[in-house]
mmCIF file of C-alpha atoms in Angstrom:
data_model
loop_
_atom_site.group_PDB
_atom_site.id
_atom_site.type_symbol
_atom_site.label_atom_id
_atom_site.label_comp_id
_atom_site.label_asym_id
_atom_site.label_seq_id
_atom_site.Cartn_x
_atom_site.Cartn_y
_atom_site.Cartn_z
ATOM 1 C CA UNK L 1 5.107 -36.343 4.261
ATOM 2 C CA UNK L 2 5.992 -32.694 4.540
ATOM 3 C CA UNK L 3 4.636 -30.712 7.620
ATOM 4 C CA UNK L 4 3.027 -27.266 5.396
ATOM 5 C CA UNK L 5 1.810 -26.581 2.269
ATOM 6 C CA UNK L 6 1.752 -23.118 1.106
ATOM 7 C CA UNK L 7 -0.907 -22.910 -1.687
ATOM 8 C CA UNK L 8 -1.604 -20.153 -4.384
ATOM 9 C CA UNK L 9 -4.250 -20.486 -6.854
ATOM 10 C CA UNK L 10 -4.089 -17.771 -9.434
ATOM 11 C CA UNK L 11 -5.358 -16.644 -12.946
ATOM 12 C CA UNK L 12 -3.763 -14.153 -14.900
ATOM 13 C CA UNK L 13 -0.945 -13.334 -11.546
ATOM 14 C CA UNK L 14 2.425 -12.910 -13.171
ATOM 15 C CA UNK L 15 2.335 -9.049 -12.273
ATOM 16 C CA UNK L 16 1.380 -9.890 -8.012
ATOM 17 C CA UNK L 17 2.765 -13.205 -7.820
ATOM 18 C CA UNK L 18 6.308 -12.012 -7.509
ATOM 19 C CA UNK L 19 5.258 -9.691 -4.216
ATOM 20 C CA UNK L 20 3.394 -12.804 -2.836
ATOM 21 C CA UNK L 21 6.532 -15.535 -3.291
ATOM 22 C CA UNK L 22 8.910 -12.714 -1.784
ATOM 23 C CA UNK L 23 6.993 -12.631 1.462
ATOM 24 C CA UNK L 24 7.194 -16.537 1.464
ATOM 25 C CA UNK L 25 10.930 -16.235 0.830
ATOM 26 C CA UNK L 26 11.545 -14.022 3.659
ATOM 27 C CA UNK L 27 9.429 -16.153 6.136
ATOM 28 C CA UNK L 28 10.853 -16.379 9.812
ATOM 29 C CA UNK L 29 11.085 -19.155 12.342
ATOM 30 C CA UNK L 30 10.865 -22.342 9.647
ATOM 31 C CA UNK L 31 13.805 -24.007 10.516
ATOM 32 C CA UNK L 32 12.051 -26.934 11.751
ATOM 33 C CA UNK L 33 8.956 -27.109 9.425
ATOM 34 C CA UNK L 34 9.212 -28.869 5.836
ATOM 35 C CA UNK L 35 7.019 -27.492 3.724
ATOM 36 C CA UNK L 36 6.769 -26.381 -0.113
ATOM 37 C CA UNK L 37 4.597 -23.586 -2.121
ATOM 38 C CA UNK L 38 1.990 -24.721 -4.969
ATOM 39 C CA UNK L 39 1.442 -22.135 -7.303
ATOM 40 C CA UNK L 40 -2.160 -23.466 -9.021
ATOM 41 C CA UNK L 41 -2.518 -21.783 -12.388
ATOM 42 C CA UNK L 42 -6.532 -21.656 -12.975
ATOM 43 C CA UNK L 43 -5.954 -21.250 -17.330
ATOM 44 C CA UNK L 44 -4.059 -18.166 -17.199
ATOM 45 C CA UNK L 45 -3.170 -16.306 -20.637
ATOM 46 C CA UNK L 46 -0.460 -14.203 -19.547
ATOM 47 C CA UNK L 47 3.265 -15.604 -18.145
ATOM 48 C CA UNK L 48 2.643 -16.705 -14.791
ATOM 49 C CA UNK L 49 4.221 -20.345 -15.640
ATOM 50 C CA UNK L 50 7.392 -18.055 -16.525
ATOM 51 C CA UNK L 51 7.083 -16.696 -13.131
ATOM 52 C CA UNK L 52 6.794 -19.456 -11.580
ATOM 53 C CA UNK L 53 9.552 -21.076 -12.734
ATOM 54 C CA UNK L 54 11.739 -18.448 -11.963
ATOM 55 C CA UNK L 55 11.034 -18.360 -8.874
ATOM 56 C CA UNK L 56 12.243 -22.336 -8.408
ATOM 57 C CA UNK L 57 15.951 -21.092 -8.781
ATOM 58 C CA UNK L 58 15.960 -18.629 -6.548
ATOM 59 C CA UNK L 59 13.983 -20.681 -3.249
ATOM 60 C CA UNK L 60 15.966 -22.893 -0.600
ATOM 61 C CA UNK L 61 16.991 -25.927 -1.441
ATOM 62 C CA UNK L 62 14.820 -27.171 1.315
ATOM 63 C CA UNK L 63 11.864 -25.357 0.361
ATOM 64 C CA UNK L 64 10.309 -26.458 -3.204
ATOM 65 C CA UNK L 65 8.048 -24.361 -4.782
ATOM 66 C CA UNK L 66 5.878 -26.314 -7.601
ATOM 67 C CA UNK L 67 3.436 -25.361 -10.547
ATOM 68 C CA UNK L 68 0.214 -27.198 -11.536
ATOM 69 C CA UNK L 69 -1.985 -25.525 -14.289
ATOM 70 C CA UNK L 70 -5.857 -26.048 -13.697
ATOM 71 C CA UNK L 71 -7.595 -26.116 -17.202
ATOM 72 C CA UNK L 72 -11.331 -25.816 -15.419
ATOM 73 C CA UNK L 73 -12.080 -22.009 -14.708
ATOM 74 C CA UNK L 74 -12.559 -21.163 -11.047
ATOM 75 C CA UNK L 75 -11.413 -20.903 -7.838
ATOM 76 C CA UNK L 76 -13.001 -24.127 -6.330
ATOM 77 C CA UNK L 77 -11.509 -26.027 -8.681
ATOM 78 C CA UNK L 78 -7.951 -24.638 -8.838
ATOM 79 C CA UNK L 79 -8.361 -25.394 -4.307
ATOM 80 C CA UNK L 80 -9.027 -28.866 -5.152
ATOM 81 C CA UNK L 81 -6.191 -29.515 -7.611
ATOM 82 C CA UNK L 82 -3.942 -28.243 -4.661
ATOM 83 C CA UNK L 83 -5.481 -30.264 -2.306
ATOM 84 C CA UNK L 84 -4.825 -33.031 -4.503
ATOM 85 C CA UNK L 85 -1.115 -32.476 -4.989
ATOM 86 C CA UNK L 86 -0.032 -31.193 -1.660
ATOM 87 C CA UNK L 87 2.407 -33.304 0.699
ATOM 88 C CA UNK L 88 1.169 -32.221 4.038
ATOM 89 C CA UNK L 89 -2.116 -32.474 5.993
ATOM 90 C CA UNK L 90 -2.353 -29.018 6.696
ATOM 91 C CA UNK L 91 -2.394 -26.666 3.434
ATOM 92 C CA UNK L 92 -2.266 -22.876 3.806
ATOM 93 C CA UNK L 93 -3.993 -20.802 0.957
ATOM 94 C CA UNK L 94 -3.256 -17.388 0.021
ATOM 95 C CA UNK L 95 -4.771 -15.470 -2.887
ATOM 96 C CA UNK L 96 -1.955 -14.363 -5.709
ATOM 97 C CA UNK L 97 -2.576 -10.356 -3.835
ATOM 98 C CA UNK L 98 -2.985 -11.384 -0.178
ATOM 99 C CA UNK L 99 0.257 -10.919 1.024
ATOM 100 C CA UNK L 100 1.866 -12.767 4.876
ATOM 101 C CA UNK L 101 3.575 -11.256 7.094
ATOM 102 C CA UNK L 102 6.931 -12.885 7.682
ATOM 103 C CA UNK L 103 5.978 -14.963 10.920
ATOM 104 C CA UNK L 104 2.826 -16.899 9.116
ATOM 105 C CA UNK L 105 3.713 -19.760 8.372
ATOM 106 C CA UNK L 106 5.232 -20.691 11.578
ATOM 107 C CA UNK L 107 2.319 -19.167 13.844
ATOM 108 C CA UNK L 108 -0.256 -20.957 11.046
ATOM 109 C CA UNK L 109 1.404 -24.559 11.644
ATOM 110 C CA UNK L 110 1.672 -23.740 15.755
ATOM 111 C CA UNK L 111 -1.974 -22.939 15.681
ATOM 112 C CA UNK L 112 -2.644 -26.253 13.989
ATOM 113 C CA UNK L 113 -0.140 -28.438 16.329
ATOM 114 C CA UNK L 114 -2.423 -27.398 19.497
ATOM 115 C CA UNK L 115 -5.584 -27.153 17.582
ATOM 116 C CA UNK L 116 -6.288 -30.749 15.786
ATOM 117 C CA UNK L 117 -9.844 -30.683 15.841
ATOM 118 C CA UNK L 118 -9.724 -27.226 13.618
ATOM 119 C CA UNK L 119 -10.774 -28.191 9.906
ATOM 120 C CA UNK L 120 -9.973 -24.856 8.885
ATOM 121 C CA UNK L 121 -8.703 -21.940 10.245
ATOM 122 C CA UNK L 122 -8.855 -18.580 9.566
ATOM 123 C CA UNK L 123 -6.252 -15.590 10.395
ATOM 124 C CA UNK L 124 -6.383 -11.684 10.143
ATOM 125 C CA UNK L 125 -6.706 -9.912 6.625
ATOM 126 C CA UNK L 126 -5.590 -5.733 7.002
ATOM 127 C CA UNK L 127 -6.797 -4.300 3.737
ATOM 128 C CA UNK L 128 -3.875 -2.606 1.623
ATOM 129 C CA UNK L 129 -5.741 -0.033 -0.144
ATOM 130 C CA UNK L 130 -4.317 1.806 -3.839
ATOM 131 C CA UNK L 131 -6.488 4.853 -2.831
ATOM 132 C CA UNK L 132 -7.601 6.422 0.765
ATOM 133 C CA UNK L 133 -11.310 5.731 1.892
ATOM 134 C CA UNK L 134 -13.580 7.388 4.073
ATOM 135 C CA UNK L 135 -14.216 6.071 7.235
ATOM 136 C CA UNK L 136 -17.657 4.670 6.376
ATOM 137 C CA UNK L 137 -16.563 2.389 3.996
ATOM 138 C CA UNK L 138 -15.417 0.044 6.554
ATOM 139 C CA UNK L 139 -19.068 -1.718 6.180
ATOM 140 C CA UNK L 140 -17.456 -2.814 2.727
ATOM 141 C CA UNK L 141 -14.775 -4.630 4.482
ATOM 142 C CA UNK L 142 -15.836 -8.138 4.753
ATOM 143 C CA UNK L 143 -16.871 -8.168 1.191
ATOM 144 C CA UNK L 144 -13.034 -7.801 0.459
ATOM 145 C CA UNK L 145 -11.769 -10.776 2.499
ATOM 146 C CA UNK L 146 -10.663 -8.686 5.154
ATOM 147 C CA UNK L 147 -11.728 -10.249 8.341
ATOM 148 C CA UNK L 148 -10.282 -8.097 11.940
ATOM 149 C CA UNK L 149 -11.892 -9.970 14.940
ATOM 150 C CA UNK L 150 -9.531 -9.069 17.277
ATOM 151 C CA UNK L 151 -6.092 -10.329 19.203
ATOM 152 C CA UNK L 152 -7.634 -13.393 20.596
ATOM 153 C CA UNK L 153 -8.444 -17.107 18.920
ATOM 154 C CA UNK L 154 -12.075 -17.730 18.937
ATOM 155 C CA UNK L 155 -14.287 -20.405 17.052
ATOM 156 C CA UNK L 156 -16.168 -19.206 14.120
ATOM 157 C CA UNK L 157 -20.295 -19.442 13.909
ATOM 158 C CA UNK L 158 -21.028 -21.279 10.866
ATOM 159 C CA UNK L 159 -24.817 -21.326 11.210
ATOM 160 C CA UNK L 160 -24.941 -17.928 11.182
ATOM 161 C CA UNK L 161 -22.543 -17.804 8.109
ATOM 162 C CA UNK L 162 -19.632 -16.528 9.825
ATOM 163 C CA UNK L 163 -17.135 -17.695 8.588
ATOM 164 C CA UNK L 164 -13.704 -16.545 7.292
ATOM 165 C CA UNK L 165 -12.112 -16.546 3.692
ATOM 166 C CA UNK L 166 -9.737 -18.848 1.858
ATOM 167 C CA UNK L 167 -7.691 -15.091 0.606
ATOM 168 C CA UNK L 168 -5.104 -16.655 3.737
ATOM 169 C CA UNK L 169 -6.603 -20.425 4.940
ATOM 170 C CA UNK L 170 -5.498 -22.584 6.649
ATOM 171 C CA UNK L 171 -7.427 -26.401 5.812
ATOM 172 C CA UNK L 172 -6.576 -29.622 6.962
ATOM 173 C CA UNK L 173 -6.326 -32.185 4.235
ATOM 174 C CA UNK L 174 -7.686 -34.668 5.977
ATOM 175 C CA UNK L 175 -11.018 -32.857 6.832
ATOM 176 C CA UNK L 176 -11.613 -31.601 3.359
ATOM 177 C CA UNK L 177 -11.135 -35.057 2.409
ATOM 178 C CA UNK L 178 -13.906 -36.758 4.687
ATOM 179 C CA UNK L 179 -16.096 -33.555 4.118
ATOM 180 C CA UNK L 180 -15.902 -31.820 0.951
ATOM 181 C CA UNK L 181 -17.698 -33.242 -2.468
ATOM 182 C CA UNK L 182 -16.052 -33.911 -4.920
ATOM 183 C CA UNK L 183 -17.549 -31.152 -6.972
ATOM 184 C CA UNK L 184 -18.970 -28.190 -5.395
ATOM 185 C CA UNK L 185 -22.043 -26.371 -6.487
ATOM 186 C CA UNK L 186 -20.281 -23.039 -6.139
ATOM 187 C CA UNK L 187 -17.383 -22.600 -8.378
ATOM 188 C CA UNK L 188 -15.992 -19.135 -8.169
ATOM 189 C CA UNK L 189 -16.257 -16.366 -10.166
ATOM 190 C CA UNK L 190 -15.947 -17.008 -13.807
ATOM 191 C CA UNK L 191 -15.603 -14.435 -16.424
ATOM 192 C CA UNK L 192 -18.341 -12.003 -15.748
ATOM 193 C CA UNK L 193 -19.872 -13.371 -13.147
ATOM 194 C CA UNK L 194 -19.138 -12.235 -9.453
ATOM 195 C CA UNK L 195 -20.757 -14.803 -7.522
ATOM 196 C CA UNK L 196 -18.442 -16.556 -5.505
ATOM 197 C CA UNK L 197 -18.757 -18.002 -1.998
ATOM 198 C CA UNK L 198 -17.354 -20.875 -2.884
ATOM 199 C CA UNK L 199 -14.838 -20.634 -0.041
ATOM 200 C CA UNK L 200 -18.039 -20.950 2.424
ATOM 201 C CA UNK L 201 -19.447 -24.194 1.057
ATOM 202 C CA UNK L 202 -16.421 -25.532 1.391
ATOM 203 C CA UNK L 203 -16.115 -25.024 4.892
ATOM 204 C CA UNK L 204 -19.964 -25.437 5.539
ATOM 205 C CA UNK L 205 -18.966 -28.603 4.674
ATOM 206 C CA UNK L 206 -16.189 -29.497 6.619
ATOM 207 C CA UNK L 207 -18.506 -28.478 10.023
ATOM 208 C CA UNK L 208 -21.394 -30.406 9.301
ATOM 209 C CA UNK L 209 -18.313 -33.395 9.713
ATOM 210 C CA UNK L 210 -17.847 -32.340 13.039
ATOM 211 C CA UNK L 211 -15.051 -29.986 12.433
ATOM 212 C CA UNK L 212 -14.217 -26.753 13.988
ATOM 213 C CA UNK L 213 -14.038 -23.671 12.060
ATOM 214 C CA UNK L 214 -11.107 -21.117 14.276
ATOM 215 C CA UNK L 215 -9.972 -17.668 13.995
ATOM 216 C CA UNK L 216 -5.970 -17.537 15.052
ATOM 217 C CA UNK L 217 -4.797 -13.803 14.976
ATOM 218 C CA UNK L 218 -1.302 -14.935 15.028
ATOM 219 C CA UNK L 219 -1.786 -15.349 11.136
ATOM 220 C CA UNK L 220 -1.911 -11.822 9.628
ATOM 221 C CA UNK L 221 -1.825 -10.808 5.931
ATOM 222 C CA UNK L 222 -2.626 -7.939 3.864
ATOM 223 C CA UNK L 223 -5.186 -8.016 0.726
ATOM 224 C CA UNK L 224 -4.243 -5.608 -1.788
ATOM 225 C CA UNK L 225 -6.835 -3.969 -3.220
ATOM 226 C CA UNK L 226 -6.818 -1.845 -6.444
ATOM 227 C CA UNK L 227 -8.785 0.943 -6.931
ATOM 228 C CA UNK L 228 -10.889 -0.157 -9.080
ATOM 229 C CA UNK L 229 -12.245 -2.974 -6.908
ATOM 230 C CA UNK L 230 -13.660 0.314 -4.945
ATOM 231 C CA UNK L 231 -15.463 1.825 -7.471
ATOM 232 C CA UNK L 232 -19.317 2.244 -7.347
ATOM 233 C CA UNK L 233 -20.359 -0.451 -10.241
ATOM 234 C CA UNK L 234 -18.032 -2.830 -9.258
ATOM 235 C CA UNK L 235 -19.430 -2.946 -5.278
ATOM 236 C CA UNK L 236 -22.654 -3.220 -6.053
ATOM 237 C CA UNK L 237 -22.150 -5.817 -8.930
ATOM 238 C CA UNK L 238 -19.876 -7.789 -5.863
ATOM 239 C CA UNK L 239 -22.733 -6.776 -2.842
ATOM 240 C CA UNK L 240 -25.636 -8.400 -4.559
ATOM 241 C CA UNK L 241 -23.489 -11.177 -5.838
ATOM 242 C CA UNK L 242 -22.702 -11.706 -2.465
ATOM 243 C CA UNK L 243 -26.715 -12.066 -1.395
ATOM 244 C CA UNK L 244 -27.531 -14.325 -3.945
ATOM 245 C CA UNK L 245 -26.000 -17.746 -2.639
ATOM 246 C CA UNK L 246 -27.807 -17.048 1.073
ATOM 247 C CA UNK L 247 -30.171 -19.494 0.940
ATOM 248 C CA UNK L 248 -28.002 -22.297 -0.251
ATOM 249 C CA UNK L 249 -25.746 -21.830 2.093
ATOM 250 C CA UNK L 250 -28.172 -22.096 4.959
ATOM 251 C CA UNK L 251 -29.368 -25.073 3.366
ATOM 252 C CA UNK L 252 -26.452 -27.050 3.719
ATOM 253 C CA UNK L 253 -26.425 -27.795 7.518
ATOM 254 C CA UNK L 254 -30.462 -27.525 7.391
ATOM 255 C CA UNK L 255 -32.629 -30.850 7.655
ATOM 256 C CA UNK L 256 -34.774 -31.503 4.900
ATOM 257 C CA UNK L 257 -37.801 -30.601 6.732
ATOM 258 C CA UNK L 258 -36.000 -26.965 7.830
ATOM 259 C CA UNK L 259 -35.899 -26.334 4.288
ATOM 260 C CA UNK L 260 -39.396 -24.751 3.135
ATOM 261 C CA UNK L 261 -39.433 -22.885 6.795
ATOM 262 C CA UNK L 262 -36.012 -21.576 5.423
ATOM 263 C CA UNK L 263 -37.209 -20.453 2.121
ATOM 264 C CA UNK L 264 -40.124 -18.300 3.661
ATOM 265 C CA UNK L 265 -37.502 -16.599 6.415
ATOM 266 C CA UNK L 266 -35.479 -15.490 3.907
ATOM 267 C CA UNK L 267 -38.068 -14.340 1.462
ATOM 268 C CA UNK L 268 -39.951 -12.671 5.017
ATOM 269 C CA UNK L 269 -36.650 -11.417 6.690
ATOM 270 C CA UNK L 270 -35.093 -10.130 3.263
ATOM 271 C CA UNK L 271 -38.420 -8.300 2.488
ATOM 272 C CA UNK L 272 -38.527 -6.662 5.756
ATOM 273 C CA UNK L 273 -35.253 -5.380 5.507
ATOM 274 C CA UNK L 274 -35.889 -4.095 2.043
ATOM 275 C CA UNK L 275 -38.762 -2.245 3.522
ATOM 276 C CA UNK L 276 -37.013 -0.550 6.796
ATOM 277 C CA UNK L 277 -33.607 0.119 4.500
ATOM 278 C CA UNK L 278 -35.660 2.180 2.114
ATOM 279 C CA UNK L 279 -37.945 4.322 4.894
ATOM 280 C CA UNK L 280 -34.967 4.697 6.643
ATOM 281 C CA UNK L 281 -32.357 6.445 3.874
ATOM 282 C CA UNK L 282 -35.674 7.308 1.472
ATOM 283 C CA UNK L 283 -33.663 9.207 -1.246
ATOM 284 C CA UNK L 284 -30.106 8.256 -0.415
ATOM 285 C CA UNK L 285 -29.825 5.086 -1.593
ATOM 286 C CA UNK L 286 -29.737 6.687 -4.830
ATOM 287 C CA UNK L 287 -26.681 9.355 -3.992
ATOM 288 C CA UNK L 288 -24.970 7.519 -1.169
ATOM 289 C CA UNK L 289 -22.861 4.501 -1.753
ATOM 290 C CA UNK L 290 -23.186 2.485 1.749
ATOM 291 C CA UNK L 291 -26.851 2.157 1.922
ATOM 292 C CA UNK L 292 -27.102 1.432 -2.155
ATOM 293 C CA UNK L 293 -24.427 -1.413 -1.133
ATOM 294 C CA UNK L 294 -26.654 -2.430 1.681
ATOM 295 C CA UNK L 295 -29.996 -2.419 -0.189
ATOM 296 C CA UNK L 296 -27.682 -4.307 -3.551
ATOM 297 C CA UNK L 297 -26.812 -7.308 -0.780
ATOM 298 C CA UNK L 298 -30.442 -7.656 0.461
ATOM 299 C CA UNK L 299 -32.032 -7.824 -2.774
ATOM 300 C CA UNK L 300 -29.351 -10.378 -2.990
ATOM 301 C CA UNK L 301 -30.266 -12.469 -0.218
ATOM 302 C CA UNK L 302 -34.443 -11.989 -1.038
ATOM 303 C CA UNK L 303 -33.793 -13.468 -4.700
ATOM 304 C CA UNK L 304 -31.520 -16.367 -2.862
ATOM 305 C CA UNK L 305 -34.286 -18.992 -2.885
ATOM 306 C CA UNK L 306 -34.515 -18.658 -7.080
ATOM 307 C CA UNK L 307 -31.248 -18.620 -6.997
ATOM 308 C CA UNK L 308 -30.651 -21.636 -5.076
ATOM 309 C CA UNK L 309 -33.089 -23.584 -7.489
ATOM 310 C CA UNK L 310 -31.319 -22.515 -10.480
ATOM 311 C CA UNK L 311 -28.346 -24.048 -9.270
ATOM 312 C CA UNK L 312 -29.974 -26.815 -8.590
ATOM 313 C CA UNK L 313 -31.356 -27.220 -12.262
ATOM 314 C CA UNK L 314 -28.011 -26.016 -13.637
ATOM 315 C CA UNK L 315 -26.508 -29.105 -12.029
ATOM 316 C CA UNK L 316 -28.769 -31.735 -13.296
ATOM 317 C CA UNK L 317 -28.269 -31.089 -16.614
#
């Protein structure tokens, strides 16, 4: 039984894998922690098994670094292939352009020796940006995986849906185990789909087990972001995207008999913020990118209900 488990799920990587294994190379203060890397490819078509293997030569002989391949598309499902083949308890995934900083793993495992109620726990994310953005796009932040709340540990609010993001996660095996279904309802974004949030039923699942949910800024990483990722289209596709699994994700820590009550808040409460967000920027939301994002992620969250119940169909069938 090895102490850590560094995992990467990744489709289509080979060109940012190389900067993410590097930083795991040059890690500091491991000298008394076993632990490996799993490199989960999700059905890539480019050479990241090349990569990967590459990469086995040139990593300490005490450190192993392994490849899986993940035929079924999508993030949730490339997690739980990892979870299934990692030798530790306490598994530490990083997205294929999230890159740590060289002290992670060692403050990551600390954080997890003092902590052993934590099912989960979540570090800080600095964005990396290809271009230079105006101040006011910090509202976008959190839609990026990058999560800043500050220099001291504190627990996460699930019921409100705050949460962090498996870009740099830390997960005990043992709580996913006793917590997590086999098969989630939320599987990632797949091909041209955006909806994700995948990484939040996951870990609404592991607190409705009893299991805290912690922010440790001792774990920092930075999320490379291409420009692209910060054009108009793409934000708006990824704010309303974002909306849509509300309601679901409420639903999973709600009693059965919160459920209607739930459906009319968020129908009500999305409505009414429709409503204020459009008397309030009138004719910007057109020209100005923050409030269309806003107004994209509430229209989001008001058709979350539907949404919900389309999953729900989708997964009967």
């Amino acid at each position: 039984m090895l102490d850590f488990t560094v995992a990467i799920p990744t489709y289509n990587g080979a060109n940012k894998l190389p900067l993410v294994l590097e930083k795991l190379r040059a890690q500091i203060n491991t000298e008394n922690i076993s632990w490996e890397v799993i490199v989960v490819d999700n059905n890539s078509s480019d050479n990241t098994s090349e990569i990967v293997q590459d990469y086995q030569s040139r990593f300490s002989e005490f450190v192993s670094i392994k490849y899986f391949f993940e035929h079924q598309q999508g993030a949730a499902f490339a997690r739980l292939k990892a979870i299934k083949e990692a030798k530790s308890n306490y598994i530490g995934f990083l997205d294929d352009d999230v890159l740590p900083t060289e002290n992670w793993i060692s403050a990551a495992y600390a954080f997890c020796q003092t902590h052993p109620q934590a099912g989960a726990i979540g570090g800080q994310i600095h964005g990396d940006f290809e271009v230079e953005l105006p101040p006011e796009y910090k509202e976008v932040y959190p839609f990026l995986s990058i999560r800043e709340h500050g220099s001291k540990p504190l627990l996460f609010e699930p019921n409100r849906l705050n949460l962090p993001t498996t870009a740099s996660l830390v997960i005990s095996k043992k709580a996913w185990n006793e917590s997590v279904p086999d098969r989630l309802t939320l599987s990632g974004r797949v091909g041209s789909s955006m909806v994700a949030s995948e990484d939040y039923e996951l870990l609404l699942y592991i607190y409705k087990n009893g299991w805290e949910i912690w922010y440790n800024p001792e774990m920092e990483s930075y999320h490379k972001i291409p420009a692209h990722r910060l054009e108009k289209d793409y934000l708006l596709s990824l704010s309303r995207a974002c909306g849509l699994p509300t309601y679901f994700l409420l639903t999973i820590n709600a009693k059965n008999w919160e459920k209607p009550m739930l459906f009319v808040r968020t129908l009500l409460g999305s409505s009414r913020r429709i409503i204020l967000h459009l008397i309030k920027y009138r004719g910007r939301v057109r020209k100005d990118l923050i409030p269309a994002f806003e107004l994209e992620f509430f229209w989001g969250s008001f058709l979350s209900p539907f949404y919900s119940f389309y999953l729900f169909t989708k997964n009967k069938k």
